[in-house]
PDB file of C-alpha atoms in Angstrom:
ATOM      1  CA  UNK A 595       3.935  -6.598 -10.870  1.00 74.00           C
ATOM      2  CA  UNK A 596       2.544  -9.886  -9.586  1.00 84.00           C
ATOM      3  CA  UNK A 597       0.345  -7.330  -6.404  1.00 83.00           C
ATOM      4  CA  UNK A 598      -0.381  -4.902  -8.759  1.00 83.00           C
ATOM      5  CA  UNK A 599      -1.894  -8.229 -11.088  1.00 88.00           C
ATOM      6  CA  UNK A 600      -3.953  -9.477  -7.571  1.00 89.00           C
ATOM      7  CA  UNK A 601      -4.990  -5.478  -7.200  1.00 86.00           C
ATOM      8  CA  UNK A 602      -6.192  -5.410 -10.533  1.00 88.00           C
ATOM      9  CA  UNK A 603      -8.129  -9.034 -10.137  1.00 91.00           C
ATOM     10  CA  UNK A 604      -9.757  -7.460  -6.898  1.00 89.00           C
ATOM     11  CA  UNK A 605     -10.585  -4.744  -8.831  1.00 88.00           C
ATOM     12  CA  UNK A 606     -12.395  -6.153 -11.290  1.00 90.00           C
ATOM     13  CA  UNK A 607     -14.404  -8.266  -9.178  1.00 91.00           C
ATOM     14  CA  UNK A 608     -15.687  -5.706  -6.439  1.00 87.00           C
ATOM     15  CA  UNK A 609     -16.536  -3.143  -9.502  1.00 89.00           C
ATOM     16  CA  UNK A 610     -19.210  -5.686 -10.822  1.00 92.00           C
ATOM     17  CA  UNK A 611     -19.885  -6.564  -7.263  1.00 90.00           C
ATOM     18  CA  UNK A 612     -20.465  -2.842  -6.298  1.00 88.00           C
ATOM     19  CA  UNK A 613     -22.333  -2.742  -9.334  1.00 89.00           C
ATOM     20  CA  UNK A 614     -25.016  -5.551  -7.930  1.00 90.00           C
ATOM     21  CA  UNK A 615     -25.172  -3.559  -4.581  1.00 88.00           C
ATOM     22  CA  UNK A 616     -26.835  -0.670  -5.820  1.00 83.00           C
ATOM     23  CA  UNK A 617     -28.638  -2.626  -8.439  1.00 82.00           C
ATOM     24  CA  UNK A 618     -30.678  -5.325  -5.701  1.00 87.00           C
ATOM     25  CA  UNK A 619     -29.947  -3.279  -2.357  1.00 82.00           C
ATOM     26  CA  UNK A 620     -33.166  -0.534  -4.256  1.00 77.00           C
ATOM     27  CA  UNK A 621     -35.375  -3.069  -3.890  1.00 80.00           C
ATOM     28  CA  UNK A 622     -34.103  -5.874  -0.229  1.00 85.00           C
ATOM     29  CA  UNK A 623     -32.748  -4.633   2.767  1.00 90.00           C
ATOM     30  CA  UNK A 624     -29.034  -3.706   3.295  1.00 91.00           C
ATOM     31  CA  UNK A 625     -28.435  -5.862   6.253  1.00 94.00           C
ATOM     32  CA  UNK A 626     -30.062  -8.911   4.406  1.00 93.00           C
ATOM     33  CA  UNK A 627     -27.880  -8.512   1.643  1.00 93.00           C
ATOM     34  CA  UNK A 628     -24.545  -8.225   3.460  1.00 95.00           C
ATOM     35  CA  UNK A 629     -25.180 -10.771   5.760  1.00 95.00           C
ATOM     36  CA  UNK A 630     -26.272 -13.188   2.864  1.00 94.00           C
ATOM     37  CA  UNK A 631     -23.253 -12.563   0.797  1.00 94.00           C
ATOM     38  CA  UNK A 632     -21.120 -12.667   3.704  1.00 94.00           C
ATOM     39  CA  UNK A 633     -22.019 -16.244   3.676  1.00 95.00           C
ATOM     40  CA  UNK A 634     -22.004 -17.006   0.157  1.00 94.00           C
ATOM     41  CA  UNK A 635     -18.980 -15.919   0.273  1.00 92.00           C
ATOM     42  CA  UNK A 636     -17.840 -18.320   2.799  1.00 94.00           C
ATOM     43  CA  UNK A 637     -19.098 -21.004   1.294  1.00 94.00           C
ATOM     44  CA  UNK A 638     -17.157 -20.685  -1.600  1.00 92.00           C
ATOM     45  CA  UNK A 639     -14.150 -19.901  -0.206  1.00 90.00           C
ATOM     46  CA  UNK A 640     -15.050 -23.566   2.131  1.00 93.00           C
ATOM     47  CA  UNK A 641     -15.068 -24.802  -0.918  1.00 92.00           C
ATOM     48  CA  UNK A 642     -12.023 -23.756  -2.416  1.00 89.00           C
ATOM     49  CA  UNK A 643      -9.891 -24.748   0.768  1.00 90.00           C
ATOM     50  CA  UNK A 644     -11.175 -28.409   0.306  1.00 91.00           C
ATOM     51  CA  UNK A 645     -10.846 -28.278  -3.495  1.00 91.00           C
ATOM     52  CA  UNK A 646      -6.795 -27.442  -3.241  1.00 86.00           C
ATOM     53  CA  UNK A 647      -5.995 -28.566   0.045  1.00 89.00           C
ATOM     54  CA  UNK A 648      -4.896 -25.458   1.366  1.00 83.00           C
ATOM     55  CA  UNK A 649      -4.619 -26.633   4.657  1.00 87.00           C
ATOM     56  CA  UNK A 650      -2.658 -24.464   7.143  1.00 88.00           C
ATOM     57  CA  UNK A 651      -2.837 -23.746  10.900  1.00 89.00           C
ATOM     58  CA  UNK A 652      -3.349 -20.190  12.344  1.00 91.00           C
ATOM     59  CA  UNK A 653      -0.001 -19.467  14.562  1.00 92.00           C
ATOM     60  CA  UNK A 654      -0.697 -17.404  17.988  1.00 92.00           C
ATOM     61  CA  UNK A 655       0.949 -14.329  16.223  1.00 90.00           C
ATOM     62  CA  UNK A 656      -2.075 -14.285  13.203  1.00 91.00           C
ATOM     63  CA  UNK A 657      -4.639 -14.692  15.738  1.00 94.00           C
ATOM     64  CA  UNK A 658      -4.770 -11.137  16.838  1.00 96.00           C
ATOM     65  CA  UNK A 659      -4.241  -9.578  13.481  1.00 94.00           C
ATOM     66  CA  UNK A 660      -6.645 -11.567  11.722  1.00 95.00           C
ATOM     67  CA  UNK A 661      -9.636 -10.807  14.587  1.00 97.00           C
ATOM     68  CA  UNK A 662      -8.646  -7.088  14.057  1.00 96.00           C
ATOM     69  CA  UNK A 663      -8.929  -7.409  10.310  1.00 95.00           C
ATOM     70  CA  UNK A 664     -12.182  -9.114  10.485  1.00 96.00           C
ATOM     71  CA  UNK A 665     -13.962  -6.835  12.915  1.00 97.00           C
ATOM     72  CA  UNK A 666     -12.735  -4.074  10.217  1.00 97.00           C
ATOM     73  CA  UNK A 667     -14.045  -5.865   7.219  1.00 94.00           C
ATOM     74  CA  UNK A 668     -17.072  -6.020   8.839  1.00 97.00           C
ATOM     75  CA  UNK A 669     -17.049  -2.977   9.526  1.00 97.00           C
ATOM     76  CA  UNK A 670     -16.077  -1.578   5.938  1.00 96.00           C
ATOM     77  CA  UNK A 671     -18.918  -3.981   4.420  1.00 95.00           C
ATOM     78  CA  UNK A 672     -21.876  -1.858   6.700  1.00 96.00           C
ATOM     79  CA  UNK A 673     -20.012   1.703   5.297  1.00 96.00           C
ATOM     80  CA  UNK A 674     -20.178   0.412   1.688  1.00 93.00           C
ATOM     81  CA  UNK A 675     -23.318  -1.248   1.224  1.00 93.00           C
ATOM     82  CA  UNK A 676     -25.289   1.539   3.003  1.00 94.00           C
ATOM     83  CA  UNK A 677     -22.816   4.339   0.735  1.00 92.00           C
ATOM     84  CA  UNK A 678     -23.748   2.338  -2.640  1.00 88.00           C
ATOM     85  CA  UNK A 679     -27.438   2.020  -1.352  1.00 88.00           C
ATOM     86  CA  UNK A 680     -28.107   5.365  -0.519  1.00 86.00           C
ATOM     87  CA  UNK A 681     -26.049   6.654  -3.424  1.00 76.00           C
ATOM     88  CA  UNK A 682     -25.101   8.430  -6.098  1.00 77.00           C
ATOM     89  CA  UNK A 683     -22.445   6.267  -7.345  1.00 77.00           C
ATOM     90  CA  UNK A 684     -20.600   8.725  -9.073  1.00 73.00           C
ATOM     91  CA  UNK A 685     -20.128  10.423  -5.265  1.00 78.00           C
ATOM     92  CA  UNK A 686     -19.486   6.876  -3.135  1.00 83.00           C
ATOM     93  CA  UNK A 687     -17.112   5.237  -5.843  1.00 80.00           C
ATOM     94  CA  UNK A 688     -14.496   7.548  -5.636  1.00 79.00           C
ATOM     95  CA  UNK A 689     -14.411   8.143  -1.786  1.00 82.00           C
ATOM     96  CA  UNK A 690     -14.292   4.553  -0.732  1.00 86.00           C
ATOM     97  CA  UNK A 691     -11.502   4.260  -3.690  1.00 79.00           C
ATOM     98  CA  UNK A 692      -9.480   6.577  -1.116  1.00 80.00           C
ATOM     99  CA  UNK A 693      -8.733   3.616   0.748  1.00 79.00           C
ATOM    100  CA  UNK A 694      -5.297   3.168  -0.946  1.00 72.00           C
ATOM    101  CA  UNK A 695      -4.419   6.415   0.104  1.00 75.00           C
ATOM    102  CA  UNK A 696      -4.378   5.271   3.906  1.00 80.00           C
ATOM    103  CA  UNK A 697      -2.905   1.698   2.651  1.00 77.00           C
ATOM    104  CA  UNK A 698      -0.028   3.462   1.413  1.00 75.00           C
ATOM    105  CA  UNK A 699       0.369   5.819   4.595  1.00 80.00           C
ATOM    106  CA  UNK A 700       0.097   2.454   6.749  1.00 83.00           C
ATOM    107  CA  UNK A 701       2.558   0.777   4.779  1.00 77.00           C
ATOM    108  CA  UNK A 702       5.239   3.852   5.032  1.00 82.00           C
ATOM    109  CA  UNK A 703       4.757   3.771   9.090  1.00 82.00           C
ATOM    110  CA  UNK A 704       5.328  -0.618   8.337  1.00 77.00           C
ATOM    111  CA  UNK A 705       8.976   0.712   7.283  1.00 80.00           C
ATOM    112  CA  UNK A 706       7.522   0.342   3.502  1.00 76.00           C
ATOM    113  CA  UNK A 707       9.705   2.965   0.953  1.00 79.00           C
ATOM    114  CA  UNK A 708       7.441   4.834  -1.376  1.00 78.00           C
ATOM    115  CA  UNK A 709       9.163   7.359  -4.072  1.00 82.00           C
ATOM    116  CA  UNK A 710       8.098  10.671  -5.019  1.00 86.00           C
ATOM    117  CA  UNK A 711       7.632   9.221  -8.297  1.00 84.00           C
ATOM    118  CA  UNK A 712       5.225   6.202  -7.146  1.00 80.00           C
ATOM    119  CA  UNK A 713       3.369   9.128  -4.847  1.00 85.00           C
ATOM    120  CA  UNK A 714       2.922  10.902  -8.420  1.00 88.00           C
ATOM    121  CA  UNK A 715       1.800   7.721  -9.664  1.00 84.00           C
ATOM    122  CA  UNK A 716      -0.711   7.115  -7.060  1.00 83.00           C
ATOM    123  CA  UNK A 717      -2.295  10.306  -6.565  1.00 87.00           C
ATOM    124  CA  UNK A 718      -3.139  10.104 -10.426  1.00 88.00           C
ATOM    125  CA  UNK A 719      -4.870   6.935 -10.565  1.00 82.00           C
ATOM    126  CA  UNK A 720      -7.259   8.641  -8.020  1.00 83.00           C
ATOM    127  CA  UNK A 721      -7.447  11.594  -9.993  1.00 86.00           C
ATOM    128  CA  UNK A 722      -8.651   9.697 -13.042  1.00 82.00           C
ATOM    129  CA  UNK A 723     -11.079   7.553 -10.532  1.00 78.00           C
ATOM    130  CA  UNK A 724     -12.238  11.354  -9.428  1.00 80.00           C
ATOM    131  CA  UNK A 725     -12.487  12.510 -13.108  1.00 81.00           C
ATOM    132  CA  UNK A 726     -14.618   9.668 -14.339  1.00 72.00           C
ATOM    133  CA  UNK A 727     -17.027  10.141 -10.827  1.00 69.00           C
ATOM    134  CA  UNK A 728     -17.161  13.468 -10.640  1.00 73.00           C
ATOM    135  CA  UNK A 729     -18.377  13.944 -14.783  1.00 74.00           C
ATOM    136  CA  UNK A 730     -20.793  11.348 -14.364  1.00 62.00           C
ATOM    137  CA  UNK A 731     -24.752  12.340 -15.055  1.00 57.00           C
ATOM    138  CA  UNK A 732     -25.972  13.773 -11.579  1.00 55.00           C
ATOM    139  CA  UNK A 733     -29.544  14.634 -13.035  1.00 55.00           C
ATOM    140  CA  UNK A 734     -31.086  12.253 -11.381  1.00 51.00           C
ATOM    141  CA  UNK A 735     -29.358  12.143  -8.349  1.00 48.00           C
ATOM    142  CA  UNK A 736     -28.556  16.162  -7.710  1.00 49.00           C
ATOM    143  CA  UNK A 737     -30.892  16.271  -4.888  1.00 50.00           C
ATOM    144  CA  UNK A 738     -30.351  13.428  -3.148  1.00 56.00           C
ATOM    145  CA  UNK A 739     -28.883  13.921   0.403  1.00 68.00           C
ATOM    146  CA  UNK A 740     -25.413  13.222   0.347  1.00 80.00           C
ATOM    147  CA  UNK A 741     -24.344  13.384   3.634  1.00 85.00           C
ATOM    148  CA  UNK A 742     -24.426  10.061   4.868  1.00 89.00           C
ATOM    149  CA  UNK A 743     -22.778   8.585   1.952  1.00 89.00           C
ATOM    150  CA  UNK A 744     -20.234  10.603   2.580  1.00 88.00           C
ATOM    151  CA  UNK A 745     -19.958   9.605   6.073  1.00 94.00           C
ATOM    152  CA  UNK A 746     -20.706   5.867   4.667  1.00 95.00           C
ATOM    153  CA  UNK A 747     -18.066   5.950   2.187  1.00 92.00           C
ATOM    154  CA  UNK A 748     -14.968   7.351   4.490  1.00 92.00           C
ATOM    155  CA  UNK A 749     -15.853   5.168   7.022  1.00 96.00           C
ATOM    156  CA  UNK A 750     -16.082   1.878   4.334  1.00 95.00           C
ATOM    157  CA  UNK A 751     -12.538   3.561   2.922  1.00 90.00           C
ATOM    158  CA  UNK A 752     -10.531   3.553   6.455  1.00 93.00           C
ATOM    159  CA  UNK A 753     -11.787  -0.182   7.215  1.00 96.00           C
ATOM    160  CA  UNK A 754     -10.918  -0.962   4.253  1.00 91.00           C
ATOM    161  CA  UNK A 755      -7.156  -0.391   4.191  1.00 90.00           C
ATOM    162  CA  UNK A 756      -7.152  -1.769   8.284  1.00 93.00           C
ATOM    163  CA  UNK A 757      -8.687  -4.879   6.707  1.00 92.00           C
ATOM    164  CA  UNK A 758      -5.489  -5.497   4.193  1.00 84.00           C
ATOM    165  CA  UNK A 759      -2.971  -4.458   6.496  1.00 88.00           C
ATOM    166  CA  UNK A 760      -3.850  -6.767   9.478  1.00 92.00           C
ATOM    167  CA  UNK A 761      -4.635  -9.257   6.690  1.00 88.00           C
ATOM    168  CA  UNK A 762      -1.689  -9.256   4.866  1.00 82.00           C
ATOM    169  CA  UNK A 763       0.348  -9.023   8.309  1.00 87.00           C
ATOM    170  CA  UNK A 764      -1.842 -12.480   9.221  1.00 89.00           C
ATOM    171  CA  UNK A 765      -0.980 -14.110   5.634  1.00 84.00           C
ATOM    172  CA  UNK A 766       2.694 -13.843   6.289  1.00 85.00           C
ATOM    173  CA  UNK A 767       2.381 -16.677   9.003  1.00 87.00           C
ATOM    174  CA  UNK A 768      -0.277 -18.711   7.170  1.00 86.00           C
ATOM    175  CA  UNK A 769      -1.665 -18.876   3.683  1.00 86.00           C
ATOM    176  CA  UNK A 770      -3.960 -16.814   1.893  1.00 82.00           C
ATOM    177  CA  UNK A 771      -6.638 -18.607   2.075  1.00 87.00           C
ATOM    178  CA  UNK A 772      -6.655 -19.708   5.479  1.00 91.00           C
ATOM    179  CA  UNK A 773      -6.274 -15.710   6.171  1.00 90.00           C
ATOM    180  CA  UNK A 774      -9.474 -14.688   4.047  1.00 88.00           C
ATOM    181  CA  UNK A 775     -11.963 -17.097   5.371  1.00 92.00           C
ATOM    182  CA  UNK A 776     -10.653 -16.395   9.325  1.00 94.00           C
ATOM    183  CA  UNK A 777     -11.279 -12.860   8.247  1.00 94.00           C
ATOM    184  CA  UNK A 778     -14.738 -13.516   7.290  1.00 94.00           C
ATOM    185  CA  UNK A 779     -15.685 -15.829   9.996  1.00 96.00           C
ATOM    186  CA  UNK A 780     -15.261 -13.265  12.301  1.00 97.00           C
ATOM    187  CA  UNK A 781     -17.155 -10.638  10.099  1.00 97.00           C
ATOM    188  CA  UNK A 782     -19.682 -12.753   9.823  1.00 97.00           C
ATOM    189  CA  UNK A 783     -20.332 -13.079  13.786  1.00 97.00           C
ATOM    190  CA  UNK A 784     -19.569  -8.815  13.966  1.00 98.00           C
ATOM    191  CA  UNK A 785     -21.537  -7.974  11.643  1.00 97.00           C
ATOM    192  CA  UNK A 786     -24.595 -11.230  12.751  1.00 97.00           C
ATOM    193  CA  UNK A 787     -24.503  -9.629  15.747  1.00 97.00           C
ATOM    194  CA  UNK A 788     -25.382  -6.176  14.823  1.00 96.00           C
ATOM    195  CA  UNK A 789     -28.284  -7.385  13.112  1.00 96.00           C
ATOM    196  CA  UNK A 790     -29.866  -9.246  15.861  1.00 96.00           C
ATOM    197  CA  UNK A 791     -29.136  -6.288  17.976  1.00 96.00           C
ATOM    198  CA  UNK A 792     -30.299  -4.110  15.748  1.00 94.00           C
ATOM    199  CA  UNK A 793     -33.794  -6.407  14.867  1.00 94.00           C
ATOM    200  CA  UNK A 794     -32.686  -5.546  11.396  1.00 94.00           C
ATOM    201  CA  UNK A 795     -33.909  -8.279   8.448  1.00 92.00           C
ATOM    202  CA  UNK A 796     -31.505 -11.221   7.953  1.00 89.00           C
ATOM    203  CA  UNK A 797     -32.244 -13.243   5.156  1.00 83.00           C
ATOM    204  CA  UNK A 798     -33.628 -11.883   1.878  1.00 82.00           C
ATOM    205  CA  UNK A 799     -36.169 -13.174  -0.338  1.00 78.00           C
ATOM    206  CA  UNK A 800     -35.536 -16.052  -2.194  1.00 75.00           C
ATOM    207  CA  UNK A 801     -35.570 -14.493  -5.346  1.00 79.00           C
ATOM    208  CA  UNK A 802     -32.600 -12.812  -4.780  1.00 85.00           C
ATOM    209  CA  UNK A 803     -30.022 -15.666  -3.968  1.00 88.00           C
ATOM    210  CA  UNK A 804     -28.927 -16.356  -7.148  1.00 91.00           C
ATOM    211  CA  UNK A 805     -27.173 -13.001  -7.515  1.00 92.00           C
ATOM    212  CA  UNK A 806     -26.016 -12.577  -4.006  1.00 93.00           C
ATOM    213  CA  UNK A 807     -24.823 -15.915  -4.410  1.00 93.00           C
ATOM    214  CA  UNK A 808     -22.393 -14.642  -7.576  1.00 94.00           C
ATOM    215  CA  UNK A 809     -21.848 -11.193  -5.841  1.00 94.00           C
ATOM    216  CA  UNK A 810     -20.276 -13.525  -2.687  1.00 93.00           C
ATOM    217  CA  UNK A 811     -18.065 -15.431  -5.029  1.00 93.00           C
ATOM    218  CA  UNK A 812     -16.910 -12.374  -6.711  1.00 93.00           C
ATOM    219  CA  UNK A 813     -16.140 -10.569  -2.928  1.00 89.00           C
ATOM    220  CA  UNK A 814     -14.464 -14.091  -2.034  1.00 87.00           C
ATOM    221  CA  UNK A 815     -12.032 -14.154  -4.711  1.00 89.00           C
ATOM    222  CA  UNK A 816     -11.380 -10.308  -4.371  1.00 87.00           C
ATOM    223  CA  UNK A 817     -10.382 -10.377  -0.621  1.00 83.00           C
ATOM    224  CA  UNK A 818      -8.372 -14.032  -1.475  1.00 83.00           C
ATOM    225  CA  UNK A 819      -6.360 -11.652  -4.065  1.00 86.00           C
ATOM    226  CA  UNK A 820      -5.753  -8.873  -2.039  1.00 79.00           C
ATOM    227  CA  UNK A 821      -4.351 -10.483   1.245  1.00 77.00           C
ATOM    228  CA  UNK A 822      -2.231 -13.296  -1.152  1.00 80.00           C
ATOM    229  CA  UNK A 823      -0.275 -10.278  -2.243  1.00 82.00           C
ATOM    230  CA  UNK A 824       1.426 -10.395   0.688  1.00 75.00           C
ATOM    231  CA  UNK A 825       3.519 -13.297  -0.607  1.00 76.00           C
ATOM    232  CA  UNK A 826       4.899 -10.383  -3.492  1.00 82.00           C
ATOM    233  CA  UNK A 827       7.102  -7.619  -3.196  1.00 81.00           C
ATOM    234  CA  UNK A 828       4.576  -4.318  -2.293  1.00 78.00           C
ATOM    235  CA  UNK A 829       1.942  -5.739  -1.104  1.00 77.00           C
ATOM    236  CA  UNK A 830      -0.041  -2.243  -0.512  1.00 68.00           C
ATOM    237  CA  UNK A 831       0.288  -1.669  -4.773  1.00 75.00           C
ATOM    238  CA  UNK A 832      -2.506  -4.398  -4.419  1.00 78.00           C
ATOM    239  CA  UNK A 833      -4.429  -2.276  -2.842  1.00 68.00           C
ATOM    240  CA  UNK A 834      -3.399   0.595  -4.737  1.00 72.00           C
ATOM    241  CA  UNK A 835      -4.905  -1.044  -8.070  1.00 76.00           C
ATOM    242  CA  UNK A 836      -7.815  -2.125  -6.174  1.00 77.00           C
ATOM    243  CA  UNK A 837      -8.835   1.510  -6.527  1.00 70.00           C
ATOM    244  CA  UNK A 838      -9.809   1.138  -9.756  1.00 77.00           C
ATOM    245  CA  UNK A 839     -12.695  -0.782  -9.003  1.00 77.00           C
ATOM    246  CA  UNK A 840     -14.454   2.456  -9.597  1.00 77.00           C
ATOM    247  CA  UNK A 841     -14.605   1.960 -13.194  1.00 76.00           C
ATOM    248  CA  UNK A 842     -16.407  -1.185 -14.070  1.00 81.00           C
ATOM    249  CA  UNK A 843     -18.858  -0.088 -11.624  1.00 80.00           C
ATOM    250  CA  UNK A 844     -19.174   3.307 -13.711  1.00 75.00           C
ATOM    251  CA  UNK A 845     -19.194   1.531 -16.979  1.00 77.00           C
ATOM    252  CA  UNK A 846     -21.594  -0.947 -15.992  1.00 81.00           C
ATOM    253  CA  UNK A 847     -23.911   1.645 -14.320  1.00 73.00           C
ATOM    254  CA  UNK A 848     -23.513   3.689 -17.985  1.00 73.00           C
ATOM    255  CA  UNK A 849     -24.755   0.392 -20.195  1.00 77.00           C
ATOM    256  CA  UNK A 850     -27.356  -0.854 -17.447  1.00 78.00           C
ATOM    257  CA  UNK A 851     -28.709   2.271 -16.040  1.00 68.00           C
ATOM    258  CA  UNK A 852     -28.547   4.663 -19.339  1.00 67.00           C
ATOM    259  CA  UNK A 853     -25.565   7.298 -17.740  1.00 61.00           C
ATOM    260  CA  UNK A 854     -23.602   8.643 -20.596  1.00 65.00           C
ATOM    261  CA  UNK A 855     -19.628   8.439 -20.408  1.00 67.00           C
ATOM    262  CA  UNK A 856     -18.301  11.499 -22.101  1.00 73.00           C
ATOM    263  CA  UNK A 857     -15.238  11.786 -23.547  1.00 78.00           C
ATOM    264  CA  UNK A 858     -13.741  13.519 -20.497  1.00 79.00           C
ATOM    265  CA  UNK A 859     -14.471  10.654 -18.566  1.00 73.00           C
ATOM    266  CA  UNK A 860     -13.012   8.601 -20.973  1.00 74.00           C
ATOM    267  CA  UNK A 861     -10.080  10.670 -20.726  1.00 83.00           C
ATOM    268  CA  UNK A 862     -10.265  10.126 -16.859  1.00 81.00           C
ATOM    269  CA  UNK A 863      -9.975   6.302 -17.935  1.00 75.00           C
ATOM    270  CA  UNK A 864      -7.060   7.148 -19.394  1.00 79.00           C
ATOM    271  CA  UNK A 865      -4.873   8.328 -16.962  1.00 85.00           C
ATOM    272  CA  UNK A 866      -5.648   5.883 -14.772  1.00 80.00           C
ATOM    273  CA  UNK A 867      -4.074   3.299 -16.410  1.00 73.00           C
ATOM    274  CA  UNK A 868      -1.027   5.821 -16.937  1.00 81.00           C
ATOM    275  CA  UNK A 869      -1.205   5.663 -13.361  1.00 80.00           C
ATOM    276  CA  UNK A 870      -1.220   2.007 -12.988  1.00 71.00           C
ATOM    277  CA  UNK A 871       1.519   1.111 -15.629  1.00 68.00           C
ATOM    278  CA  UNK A 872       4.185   3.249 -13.872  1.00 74.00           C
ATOM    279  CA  UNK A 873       3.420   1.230 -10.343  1.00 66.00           C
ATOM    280  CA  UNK A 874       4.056  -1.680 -12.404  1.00 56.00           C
ATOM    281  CA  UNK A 875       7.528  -0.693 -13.661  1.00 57.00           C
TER     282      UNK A 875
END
């Protein structure tokens, strides 16, 4: 219950972040955006570490899994941003939600036990995600090339379950905290030094800090909840309920950018949190 609570947390914070990426990434480049939440969200994960005390050394056996989980978060970051900035929503929501699919598959080769039952369960959370995606307004977007969101979005959904794995594995030997910001450290220099490779924009304008700055915050205390699970019985159910991070980003797109929910969708809603309420039995 307690993962599934951390999934759900995660959840709600990268659906509103999400949200922001397709919102500000229209209008500033990708890489500037990334990089400058990257470090917005270091800062306030610096800050949290110093507020608490959190204090904990890395052992030798987190060093390696922690590297290979930031390299993949950076990684996962570059799919995501450029899936959610090229768009539609409705088509890169639901494909980078597949990353519980592979967390789940991971976790089974880990020695993890998953039911038929739980399988059941799982598979329809991601139908509902599909449901609400897939029925969303495409007017506007039916012509847009899709191809490279596609690519975008798988790419952002693999990393993404290598991320929580290695970081979980890492956040048995230290804390949570400790974990998230090592992970982001090293994103941070991946993903700086594809930029500068790249001669791709680094900083955005200064008109856009203030919500980069709260979209940094809310990634911060997303990864935090996802690799903390480890301390809790199924850890990959975290990233299970993660999934649903879909939805806020639909519902917010549906008040903020005018696309309808119909009652399909709504139904779509619905069975999601059937879904989620059986993992949590």
């Amino acid at each position: 219950m307690i993962s599934l609570i951390f999934g759900l947390v995660a959840a709600a914070c990268w659906g509103i972040h999400d949200f922001c990426i397709r919102f500000i990434s229209q209008n500033a480049p990708v890489s500037a955006c990334l990089f400058a939440v990257m470090v917005f969200g270091l800062l306030f994960q610096t800050g949290l570490l110093v507020a608490t005390g959190s204090y904990a050394s890395i052992p030798s056996a987190g060093v390696m899994p922690l590297f290979c989980a930031g390299v993949s978060f950076a990684i996962a970051n570059c799919g995501l941003y450029v899936a959610f900035q090229r768009g539609p929503v409705w088509l890169a929501a639901p494909l980078v939600a597949c990353f519980s699919i592979v967390s789940v598959w991971i976790a089974m080769f880990g020695g993890a036990t998953v039911s038929l039952e739980q399988w059941a369960a799982i598979l329809t959370i991601l139908t509902g995600i599909t449901l609400i995606a897939t029925l969303s307004d495409r007017t506007k977007t039916q012509d847009t090339p899709k191809f490279w969101t596609v690519v975008s979005a798988s790419v952002a959904a693999v990393a993404f379950s290598i991320t929580f794995a290695f970081g979980q594995i890492a956040t048995e030997v230290t804390n949570g905290l400790v974990s998230a910001m090592a992970m982001r450290i090293v994103a941070i220099c991946v993903i700086l030094v594809g930029i500068l490779a790249l001669r791709l924009p680094l900083w955005p304008k200064s008109g856009t800090w203030g919500i980069l700055a709260i979209m940094g915050l809310l990634d911060g205390v997303a990864i935090l909840s996802i690799v903390s699970a480890a301390n809790y019985p199924h850890p990959e159910y975290a990233a299970v309920a993660t999934a649903i991070y879909g939805l806020p980003t639909i519902w917010l797109a549906s008040f903020f950018l005018k696309e309808r929910i119909n009652l399909k969708q709504w139904g779509g809603c619905f069975i999601v949190f059937i879904g989620i309420g059986y993992l949590a039995l």
